[in-house]
mmCIF file of C-alpha atoms and ligand atoms in Angstrom:
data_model
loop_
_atom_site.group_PDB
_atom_site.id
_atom_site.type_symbol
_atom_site.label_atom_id
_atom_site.label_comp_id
_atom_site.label_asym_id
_atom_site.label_seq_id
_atom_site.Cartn_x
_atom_site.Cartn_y
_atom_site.Cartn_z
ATOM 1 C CA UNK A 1 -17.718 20.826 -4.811
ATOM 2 C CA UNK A 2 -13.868 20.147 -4.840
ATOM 3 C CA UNK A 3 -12.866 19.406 -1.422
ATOM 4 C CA UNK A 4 -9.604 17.974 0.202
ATOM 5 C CA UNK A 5 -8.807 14.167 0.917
ATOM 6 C CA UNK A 6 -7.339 13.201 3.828
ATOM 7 C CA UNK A 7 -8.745 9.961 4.496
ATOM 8 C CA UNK A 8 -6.055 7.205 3.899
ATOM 9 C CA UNK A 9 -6.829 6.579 0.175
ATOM 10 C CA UNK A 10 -7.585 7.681 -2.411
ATOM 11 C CA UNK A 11 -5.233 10.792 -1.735
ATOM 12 C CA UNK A 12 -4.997 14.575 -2.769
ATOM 13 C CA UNK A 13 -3.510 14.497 -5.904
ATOM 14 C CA UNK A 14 -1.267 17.900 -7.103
ATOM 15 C CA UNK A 15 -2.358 19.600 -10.127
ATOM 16 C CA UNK A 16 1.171 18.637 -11.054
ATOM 17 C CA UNK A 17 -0.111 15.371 -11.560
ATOM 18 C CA UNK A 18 -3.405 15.821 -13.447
ATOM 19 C CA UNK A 19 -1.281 18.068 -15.705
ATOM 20 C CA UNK A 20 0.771 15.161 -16.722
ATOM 21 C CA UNK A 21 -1.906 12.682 -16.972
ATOM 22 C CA UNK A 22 -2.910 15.672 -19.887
ATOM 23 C CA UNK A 23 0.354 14.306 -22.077
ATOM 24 C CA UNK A 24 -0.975 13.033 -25.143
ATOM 25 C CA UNK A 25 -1.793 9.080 -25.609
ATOM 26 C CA UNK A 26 0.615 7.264 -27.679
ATOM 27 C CA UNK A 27 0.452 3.851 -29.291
ATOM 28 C CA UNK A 28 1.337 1.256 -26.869
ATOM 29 C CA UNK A 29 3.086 -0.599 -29.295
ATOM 30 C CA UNK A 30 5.547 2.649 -29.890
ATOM 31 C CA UNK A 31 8.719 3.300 -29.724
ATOM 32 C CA UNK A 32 7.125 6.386 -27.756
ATOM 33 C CA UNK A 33 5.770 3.787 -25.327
ATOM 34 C CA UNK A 34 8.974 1.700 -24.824
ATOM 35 C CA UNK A 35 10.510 5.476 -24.062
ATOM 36 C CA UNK A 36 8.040 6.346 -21.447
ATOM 37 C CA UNK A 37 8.188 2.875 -19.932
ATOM 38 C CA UNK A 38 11.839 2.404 -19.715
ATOM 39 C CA UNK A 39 11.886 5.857 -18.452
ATOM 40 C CA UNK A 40 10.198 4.752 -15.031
ATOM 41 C CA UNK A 41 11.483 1.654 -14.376
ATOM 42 C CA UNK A 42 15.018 2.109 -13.097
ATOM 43 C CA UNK A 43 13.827 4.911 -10.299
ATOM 44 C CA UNK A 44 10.928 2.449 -9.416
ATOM 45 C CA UNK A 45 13.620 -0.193 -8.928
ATOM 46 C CA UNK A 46 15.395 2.338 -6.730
ATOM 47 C CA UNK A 47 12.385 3.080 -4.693
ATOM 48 C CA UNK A 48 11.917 -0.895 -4.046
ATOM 49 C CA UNK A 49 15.444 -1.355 -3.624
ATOM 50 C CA UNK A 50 15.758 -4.585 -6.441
ATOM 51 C CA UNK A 51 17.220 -5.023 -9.188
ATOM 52 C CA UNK A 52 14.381 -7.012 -10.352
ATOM 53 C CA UNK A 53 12.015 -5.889 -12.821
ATOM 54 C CA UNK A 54 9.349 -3.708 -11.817
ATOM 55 C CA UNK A 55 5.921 -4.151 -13.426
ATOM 56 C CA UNK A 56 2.889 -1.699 -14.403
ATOM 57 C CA UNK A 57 -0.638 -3.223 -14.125
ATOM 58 C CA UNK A 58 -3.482 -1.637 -14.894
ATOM 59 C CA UNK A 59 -5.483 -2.585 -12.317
ATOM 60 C CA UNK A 60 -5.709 -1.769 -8.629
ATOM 61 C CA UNK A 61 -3.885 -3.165 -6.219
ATOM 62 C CA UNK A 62 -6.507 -6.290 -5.638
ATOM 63 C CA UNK A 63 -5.743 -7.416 -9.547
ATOM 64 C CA UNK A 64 -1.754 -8.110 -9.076
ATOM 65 C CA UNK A 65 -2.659 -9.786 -5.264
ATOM 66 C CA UNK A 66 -4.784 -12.095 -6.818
ATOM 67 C CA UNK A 67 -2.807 -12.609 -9.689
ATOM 68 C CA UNK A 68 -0.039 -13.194 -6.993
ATOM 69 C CA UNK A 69 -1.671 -16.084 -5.794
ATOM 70 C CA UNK A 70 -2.632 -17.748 -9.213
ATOM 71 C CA UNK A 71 0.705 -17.038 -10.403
ATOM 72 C CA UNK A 72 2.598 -18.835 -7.128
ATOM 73 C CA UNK A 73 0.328 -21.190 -4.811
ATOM 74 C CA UNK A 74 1.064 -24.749 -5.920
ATOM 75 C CA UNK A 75 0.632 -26.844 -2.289
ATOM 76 C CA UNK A 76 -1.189 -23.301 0.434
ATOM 77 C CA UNK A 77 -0.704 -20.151 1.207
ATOM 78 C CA UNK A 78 -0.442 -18.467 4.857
ATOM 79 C CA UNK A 79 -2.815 -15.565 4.536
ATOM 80 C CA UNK A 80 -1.918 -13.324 7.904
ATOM 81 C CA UNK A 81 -4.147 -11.031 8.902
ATOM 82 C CA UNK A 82 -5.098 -7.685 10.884
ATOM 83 C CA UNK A 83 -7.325 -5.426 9.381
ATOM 84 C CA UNK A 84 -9.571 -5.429 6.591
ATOM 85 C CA UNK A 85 -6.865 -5.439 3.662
ATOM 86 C CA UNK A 86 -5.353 -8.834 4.979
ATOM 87 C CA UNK A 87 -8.202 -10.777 5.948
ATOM 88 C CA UNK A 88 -9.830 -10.521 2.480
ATOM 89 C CA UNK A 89 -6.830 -12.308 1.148
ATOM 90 C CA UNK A 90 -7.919 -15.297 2.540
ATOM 91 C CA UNK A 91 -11.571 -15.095 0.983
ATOM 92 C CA UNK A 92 -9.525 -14.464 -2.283
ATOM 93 C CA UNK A 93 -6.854 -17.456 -2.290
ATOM 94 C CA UNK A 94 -10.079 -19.669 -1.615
ATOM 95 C CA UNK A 95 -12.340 -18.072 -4.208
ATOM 96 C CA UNK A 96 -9.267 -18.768 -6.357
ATOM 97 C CA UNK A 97 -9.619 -22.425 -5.598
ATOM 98 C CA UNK A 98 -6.277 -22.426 -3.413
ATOM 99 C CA UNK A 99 -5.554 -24.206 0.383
ATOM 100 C CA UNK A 100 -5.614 -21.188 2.602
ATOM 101 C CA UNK A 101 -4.988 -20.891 6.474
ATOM 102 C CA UNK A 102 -6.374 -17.744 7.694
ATOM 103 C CA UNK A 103 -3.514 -16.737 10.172
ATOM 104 C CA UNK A 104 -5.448 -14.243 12.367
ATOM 105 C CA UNK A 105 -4.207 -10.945 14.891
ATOM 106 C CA UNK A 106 -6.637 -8.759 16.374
ATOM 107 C CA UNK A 107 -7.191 -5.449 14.498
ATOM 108 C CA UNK A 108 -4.915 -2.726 15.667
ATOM 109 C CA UNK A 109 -1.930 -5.302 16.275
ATOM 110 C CA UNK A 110 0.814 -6.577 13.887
ATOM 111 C CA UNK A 111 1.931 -9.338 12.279
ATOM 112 C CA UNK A 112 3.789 -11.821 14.698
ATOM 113 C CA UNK A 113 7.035 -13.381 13.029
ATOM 114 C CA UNK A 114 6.814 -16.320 16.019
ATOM 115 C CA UNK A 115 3.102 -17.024 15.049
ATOM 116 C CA UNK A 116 4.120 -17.023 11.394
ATOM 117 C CA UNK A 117 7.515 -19.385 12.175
ATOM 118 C CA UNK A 118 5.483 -21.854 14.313
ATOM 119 C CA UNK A 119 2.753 -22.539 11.433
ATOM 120 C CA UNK A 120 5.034 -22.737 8.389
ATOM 121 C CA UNK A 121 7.056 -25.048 10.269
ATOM 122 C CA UNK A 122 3.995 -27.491 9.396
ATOM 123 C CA UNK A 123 5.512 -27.665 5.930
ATOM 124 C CA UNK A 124 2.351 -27.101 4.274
ATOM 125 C CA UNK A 125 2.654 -24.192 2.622
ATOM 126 C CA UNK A 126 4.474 -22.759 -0.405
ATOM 127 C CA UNK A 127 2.925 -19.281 -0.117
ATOM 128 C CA UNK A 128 2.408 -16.221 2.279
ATOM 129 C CA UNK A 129 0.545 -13.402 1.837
ATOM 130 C CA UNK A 130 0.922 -10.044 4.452
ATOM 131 C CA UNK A 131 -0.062 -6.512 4.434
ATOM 132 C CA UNK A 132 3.150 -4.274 5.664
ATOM 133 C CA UNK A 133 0.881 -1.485 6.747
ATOM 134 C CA UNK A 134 -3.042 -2.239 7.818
ATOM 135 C CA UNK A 135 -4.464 0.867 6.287
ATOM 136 C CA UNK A 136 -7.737 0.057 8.076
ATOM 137 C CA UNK A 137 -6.261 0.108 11.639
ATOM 138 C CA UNK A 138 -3.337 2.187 10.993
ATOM 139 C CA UNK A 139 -0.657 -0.660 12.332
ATOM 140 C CA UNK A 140 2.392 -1.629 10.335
ATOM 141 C CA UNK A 141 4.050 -4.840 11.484
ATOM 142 C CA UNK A 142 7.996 -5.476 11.786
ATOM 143 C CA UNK A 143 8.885 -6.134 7.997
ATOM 144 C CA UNK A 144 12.347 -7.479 8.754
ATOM 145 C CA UNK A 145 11.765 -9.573 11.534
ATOM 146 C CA UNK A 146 9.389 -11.504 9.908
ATOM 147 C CA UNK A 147 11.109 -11.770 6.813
ATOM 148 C CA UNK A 148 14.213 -13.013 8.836
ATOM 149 C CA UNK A 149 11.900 -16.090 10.279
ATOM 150 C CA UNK A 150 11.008 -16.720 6.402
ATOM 151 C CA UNK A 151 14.677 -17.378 5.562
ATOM 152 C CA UNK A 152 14.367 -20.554 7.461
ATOM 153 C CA UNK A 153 11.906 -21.749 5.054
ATOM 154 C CA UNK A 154 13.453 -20.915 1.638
ATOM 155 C CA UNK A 155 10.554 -23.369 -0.338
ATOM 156 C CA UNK A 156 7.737 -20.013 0.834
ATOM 157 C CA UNK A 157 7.600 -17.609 -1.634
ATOM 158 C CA UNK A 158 6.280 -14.252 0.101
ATOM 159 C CA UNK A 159 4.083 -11.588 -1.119
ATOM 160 C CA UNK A 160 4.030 -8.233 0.605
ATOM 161 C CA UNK A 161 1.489 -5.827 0.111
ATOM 162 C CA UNK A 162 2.909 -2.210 0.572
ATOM 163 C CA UNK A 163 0.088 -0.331 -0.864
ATOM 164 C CA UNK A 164 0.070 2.589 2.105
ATOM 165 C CA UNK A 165 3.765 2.357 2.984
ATOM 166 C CA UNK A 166 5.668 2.185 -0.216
ATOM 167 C CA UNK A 167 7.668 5.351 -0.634
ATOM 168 C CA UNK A 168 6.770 6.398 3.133
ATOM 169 C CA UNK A 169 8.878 3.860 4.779
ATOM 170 C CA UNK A 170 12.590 2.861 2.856
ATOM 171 C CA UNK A 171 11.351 -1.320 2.086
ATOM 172 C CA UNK A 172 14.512 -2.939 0.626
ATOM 173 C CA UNK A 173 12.771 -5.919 -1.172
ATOM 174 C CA UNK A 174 16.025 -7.524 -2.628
ATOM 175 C CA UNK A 175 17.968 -7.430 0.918
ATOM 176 C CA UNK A 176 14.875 -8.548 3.111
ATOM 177 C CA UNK A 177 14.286 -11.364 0.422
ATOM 178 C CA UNK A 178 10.425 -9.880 -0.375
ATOM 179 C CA UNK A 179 9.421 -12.266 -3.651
ATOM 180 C CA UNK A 180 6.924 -9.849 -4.662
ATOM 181 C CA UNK A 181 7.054 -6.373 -3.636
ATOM 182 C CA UNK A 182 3.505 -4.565 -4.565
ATOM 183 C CA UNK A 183 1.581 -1.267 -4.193
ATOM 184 C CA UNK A 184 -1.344 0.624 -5.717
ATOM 185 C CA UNK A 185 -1.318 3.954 -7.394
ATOM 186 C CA UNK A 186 -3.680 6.106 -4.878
ATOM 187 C CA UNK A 187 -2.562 5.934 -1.669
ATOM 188 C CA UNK A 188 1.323 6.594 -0.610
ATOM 189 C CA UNK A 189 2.340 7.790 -4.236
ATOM 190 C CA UNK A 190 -1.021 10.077 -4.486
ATOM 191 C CA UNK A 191 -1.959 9.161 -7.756
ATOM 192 C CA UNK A 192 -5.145 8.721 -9.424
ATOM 193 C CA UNK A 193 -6.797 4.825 -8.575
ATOM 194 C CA UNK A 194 -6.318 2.594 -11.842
ATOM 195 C CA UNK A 195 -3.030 1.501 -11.972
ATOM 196 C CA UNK A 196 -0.862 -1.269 -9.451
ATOM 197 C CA UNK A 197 3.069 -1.576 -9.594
ATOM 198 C CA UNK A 198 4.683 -4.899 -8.520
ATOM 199 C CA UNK A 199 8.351 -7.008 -8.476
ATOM 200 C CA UNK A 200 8.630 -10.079 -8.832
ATOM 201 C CA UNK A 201 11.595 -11.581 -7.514
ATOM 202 C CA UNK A 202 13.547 -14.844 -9.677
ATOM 203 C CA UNK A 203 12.411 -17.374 -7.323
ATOM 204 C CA UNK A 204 8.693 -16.194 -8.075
ATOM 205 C CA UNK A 205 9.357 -16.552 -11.809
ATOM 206 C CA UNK A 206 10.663 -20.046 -11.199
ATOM 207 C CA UNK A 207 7.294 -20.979 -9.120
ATOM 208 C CA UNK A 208 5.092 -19.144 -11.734
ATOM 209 C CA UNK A 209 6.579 -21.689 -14.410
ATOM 210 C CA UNK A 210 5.428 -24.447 -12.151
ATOM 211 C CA UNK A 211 1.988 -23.514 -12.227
ATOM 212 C CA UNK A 212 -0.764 -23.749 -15.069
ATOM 213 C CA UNK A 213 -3.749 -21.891 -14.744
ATOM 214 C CA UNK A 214 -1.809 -18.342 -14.058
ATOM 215 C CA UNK A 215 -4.916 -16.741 -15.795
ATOM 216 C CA UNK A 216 -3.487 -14.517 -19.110
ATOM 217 C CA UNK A 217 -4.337 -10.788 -17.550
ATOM 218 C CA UNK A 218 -2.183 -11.308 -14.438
ATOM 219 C CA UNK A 219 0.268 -13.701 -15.553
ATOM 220 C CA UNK A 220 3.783 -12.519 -14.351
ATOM 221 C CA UNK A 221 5.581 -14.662 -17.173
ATOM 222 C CA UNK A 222 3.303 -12.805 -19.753
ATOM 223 C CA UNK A 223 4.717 -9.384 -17.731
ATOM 224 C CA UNK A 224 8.050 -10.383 -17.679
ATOM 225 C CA UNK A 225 7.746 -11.125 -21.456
ATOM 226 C CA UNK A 226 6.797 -7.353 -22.662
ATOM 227 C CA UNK A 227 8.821 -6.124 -19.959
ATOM 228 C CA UNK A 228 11.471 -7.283 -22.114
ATOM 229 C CA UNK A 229 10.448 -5.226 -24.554
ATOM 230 C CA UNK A 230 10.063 -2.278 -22.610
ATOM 231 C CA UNK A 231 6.186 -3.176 -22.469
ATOM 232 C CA UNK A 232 2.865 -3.952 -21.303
ATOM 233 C CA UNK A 233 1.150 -7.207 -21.508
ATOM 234 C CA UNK A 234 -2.332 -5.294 -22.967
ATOM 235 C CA UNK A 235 -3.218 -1.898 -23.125
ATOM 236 C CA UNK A 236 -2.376 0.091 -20.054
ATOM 237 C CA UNK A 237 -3.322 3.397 -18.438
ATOM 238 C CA UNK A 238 -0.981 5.173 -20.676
ATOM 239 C CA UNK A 239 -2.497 8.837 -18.877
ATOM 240 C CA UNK A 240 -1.311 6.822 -14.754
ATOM 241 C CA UNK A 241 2.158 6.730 -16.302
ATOM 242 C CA UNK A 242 2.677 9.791 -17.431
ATOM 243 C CA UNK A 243 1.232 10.560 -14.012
ATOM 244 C CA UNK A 244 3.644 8.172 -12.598
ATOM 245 C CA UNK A 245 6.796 9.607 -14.725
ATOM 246 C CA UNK A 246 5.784 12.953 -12.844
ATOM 247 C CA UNK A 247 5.354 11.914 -9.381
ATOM 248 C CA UNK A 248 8.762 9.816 -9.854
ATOM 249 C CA UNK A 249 10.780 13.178 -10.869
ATOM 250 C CA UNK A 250 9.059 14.742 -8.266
ATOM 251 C CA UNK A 251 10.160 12.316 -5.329
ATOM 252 C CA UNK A 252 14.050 12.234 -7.499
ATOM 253 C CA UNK A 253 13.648 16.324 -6.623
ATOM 254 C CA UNK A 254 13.074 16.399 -3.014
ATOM 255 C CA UNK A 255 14.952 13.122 -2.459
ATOM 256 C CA UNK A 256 13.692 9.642 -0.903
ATOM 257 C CA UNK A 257 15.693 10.411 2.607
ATOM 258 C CA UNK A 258 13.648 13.795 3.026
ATOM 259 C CA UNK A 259 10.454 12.557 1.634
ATOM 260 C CA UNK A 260 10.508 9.229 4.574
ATOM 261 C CA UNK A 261 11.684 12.509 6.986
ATOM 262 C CA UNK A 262 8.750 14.405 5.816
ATOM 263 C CA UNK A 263 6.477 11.713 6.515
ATOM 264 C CA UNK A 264 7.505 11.224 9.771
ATOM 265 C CA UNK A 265 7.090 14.543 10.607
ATOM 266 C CA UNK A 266 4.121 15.106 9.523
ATOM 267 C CA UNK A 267 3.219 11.389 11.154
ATOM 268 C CA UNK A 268 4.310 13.014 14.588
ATOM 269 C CA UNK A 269 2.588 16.136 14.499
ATOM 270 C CA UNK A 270 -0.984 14.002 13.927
ATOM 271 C CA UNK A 271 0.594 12.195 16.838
ATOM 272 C CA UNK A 272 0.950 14.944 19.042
ATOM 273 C CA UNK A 273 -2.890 15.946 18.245
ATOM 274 C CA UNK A 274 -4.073 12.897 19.335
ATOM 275 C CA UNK A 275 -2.065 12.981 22.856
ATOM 276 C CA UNK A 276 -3.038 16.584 23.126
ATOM 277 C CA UNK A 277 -6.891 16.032 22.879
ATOM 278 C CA UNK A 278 -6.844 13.225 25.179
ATOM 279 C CA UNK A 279 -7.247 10.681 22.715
ATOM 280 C CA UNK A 280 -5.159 7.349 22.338
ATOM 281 C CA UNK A 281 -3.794 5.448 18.818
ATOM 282 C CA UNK A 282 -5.185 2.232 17.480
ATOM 283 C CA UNK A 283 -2.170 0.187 17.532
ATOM 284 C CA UNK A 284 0.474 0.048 20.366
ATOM 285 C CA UNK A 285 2.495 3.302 19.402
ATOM 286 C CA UNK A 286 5.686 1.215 18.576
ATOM 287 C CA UNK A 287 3.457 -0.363 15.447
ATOM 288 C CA UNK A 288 1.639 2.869 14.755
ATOM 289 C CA UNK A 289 1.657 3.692 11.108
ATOM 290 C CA UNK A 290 4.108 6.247 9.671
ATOM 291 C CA UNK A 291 2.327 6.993 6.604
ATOM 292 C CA UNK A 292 -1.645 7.535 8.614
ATOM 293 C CA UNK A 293 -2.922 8.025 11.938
ATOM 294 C CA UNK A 294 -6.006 5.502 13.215
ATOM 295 C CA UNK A 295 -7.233 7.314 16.180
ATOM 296 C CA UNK A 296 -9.431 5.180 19.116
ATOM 297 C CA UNK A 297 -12.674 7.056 18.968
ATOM 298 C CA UNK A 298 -12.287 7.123 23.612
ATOM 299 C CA UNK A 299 -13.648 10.355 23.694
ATOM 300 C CA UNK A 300 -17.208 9.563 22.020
ATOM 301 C CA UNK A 301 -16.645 12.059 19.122
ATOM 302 C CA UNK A 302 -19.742 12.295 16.872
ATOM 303 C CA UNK A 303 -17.204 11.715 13.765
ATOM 304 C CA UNK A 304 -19.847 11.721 10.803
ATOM 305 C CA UNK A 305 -21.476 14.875 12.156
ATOM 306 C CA UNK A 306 -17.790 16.537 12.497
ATOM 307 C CA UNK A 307 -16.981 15.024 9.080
ATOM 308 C CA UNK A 308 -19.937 16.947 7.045
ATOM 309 C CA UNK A 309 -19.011 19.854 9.326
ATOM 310 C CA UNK A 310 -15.372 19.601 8.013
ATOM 311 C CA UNK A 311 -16.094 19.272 4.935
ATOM 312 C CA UNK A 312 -18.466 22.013 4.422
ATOM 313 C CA UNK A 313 -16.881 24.796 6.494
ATOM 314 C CA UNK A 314 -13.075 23.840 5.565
ATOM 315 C CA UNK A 315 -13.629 21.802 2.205
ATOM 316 C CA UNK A 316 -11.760 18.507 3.211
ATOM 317 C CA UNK A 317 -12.646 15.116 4.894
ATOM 318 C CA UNK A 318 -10.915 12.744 6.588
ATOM 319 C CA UNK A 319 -11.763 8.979 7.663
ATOM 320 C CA UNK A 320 -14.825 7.551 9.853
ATOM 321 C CA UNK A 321 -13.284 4.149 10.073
ATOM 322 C CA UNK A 322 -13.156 1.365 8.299
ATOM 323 C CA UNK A 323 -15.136 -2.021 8.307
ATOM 324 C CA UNK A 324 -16.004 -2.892 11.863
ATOM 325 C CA UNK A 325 -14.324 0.069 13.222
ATOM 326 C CA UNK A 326 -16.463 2.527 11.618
ATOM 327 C CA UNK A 327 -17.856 5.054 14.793
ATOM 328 C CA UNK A 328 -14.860 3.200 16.751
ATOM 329 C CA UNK A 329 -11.705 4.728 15.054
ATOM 330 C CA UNK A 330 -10.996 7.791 12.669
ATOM 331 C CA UNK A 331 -8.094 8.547 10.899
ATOM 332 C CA UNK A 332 -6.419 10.636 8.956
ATOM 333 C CA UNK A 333 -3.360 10.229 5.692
ATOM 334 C CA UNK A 334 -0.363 11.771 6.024
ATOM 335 C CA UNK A 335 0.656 10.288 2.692
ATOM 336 C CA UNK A 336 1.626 11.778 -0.235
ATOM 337 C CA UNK A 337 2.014 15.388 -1.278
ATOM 338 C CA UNK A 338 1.553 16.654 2.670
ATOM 339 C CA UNK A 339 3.400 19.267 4.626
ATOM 340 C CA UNK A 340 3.658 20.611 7.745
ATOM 341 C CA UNK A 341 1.373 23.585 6.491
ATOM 342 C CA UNK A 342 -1.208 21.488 5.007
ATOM 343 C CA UNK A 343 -1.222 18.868 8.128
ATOM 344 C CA UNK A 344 -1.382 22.080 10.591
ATOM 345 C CA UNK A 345 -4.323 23.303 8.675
ATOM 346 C CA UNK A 346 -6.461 20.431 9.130
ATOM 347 C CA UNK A 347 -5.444 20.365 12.818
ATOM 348 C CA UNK A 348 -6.343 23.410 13.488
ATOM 349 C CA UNK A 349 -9.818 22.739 11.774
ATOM 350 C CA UNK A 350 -10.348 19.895 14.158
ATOM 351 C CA UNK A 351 -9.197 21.955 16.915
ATOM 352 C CA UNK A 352 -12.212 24.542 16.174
ATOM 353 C CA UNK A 353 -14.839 21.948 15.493
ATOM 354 C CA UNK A 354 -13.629 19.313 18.349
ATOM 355 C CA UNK A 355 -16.079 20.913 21.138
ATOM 356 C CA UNK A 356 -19.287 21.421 19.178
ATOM 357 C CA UNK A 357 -18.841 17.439 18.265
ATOM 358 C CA UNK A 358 -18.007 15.651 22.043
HETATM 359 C C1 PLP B 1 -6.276 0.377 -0.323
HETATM 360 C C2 PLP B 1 -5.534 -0.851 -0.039
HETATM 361 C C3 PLP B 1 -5.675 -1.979 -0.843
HETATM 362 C C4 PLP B 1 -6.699 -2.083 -1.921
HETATM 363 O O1 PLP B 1 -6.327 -1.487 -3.029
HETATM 364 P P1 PLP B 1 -7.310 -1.408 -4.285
HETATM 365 O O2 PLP B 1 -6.669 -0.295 -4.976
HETATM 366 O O3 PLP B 1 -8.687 -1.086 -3.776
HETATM 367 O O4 PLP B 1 -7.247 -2.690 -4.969
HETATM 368 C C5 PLP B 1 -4.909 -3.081 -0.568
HETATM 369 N N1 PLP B 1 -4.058 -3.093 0.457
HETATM 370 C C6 PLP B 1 -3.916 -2.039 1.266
HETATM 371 C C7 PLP B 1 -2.958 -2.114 2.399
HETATM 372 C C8 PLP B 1 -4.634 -0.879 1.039
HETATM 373 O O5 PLP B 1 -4.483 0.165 1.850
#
């Protein structure tokens, strides 16, 4: 049964994009190759705003973060966190043998810069880690205000996580001084799980140099390397980029102002649900999430049971919550490929299911 996703990753993905990811495999050694990968790379520069190169890993999103950390913790890394994406950081930069401090916010809050400036003013650390946009409580902290408290401490090399925001949100990594810039293929850019893209900024580089057990699959000198000749460290998911190549023309065709407009449309009207059915947002509404909607489950909604009805009457899902707010919170993507007709739809399925499940 083929039904709709709007849980907050993996996304719908068009039939646009499995059409491209049809394109016939070519040697990645090819001048073909070089074509296809030099083909993407200066709109994904656009899209982070950096004239940095922008690399293709085949991996999810989890494989360039910890590579991230091999490649640039020398003395400790700041891991903050507020949701389930941010706190595993931590567990990773120690499984990776590195000094971590876990900085910690309640789920369903940001990021606070004046936390973040009063522990790196310890000196101790070289590295921070942060998640723009908490997927699993739907909160997006203040991107430039904290990277305006990291410009007083020009030794910490920062590493930004914008798996659910890039593309939703405009995130100009070369004017907010991001040193790596990364996201994953299924969530904001609705493409199939499998493939991570990532910038490294110069001062990364420099720090990666520093450092000697990088690993080889995630090494960003090894990246920078092929990049150079329009390439791939190993063998990558050739069938993402062609999906990639497609979703990038698509976003040059309806333009990146309309597509953040779009989402924040489509962002409001979930909104406007939630106030209408008497039901309140995760996160303090200033730090709600433009690209999903976590929704406090106040009203005692039986989610799983209206879930399987959702999915079997009207052939699409959304989220029961993530982690420890499973039961607690539900929420629902706006990511991606959605319109007003498609978010209205699901709406209106909740609207008709709503009573049989409070
Ligand atoms: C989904 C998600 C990830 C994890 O990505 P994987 O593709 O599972 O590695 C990381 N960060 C955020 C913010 C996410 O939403």
């Amino acid at each position: 049964m083929s039904y709709k996703l709007f849980i907050p990753g993996p996304i719908d993905i068009s039939d646009k994009t499995y059409e491209a990811m049809k394109t016939p495999v070519v040697g990645h050694r090819s001048q073909d190759f070089v074509d296809l990968y030099n083909a993407v790379q200066p709109a994904l520069q656009e899209l982070m705003f950096t004239k940095d190169p922008v690399f293709l890993s085949t991996s999810s999103a989890w494989g360039v973060m910890e590579g991230a950390i091999r490649n640039l913790t020398q003395k400790k890394v700041l891991n903050c966190m507020n949701g389930a994406f941010s706190d595993k950081w931590y567990d990773v930069a120690t499984r990776c043998g590195k000094e971590a401090t876990a900085l910690q916010f309640e789920w369903g809050t940001p990021i606070d810069p004046e936390a973040v400036r009063k522990e790196l003013s310890s000196g101790e650390y070289d590295t921070i880690t942060m998640v723009h946009n908490e997927t699993s409580t739907g909160t997006m902290s203040d991107l430039p205000a904290i990277m305006k408290v990291l410009q007083e401490f020009p030794d910490v090399i920062s590493v930004v996580d914008s798996v659910s925001s890039f593309t939703v949100v405009p995130i100009k990594k070369d004017e907010l001084g991001i040193d790596v810039l990364l996201s994953g293929s299924q969530k904001a850019l609705a493409l199939p799980p499998g493939m991570a893209v990532f910038s490294p900024s110069k001062r990364a580089f420099a720090r990666a140099e520093k450092l000697k057990d990088r690993g080889y699959y995630f090494d960003f000198l090894e990246f920078l390397k092929n990049h150079e000749k329009g390439m791939t460290p190993s063998t990558p998911v050739i069938p993402l980029i062609n999906a990639l190549k497609s979703k990038l023309e698509d976003i040059q065709a309806e333009g990146i102002q309309a597509r953040y407009e779009r989402h924040a449309k489509l962002n409001h009207l979930v909104h406007t649900w939630v106030e209408n059915n008497g039901f309140e947002l995760l996160p303090e509404k200033q730090y709600a999430s433009k690209s999903l909607t976590c929704v406090k489950n106040n009203r005692n909604l039986e989610i799983a049971g209206l879930n399987k009805a959702l999915k079997e009457r009207f052939h699409c899902v959304i989220d029961g919550g993530y982690g420890k707010l499973k039961g607690k919170t539900f929420r629902i993507s706006n990511m991606g490929d959605e319109t007003e007709e498609t978010i209205s739809e699901l709406l209106q399925n909740l609207d008709t299911l709503l009573p049989e499940f409070l």
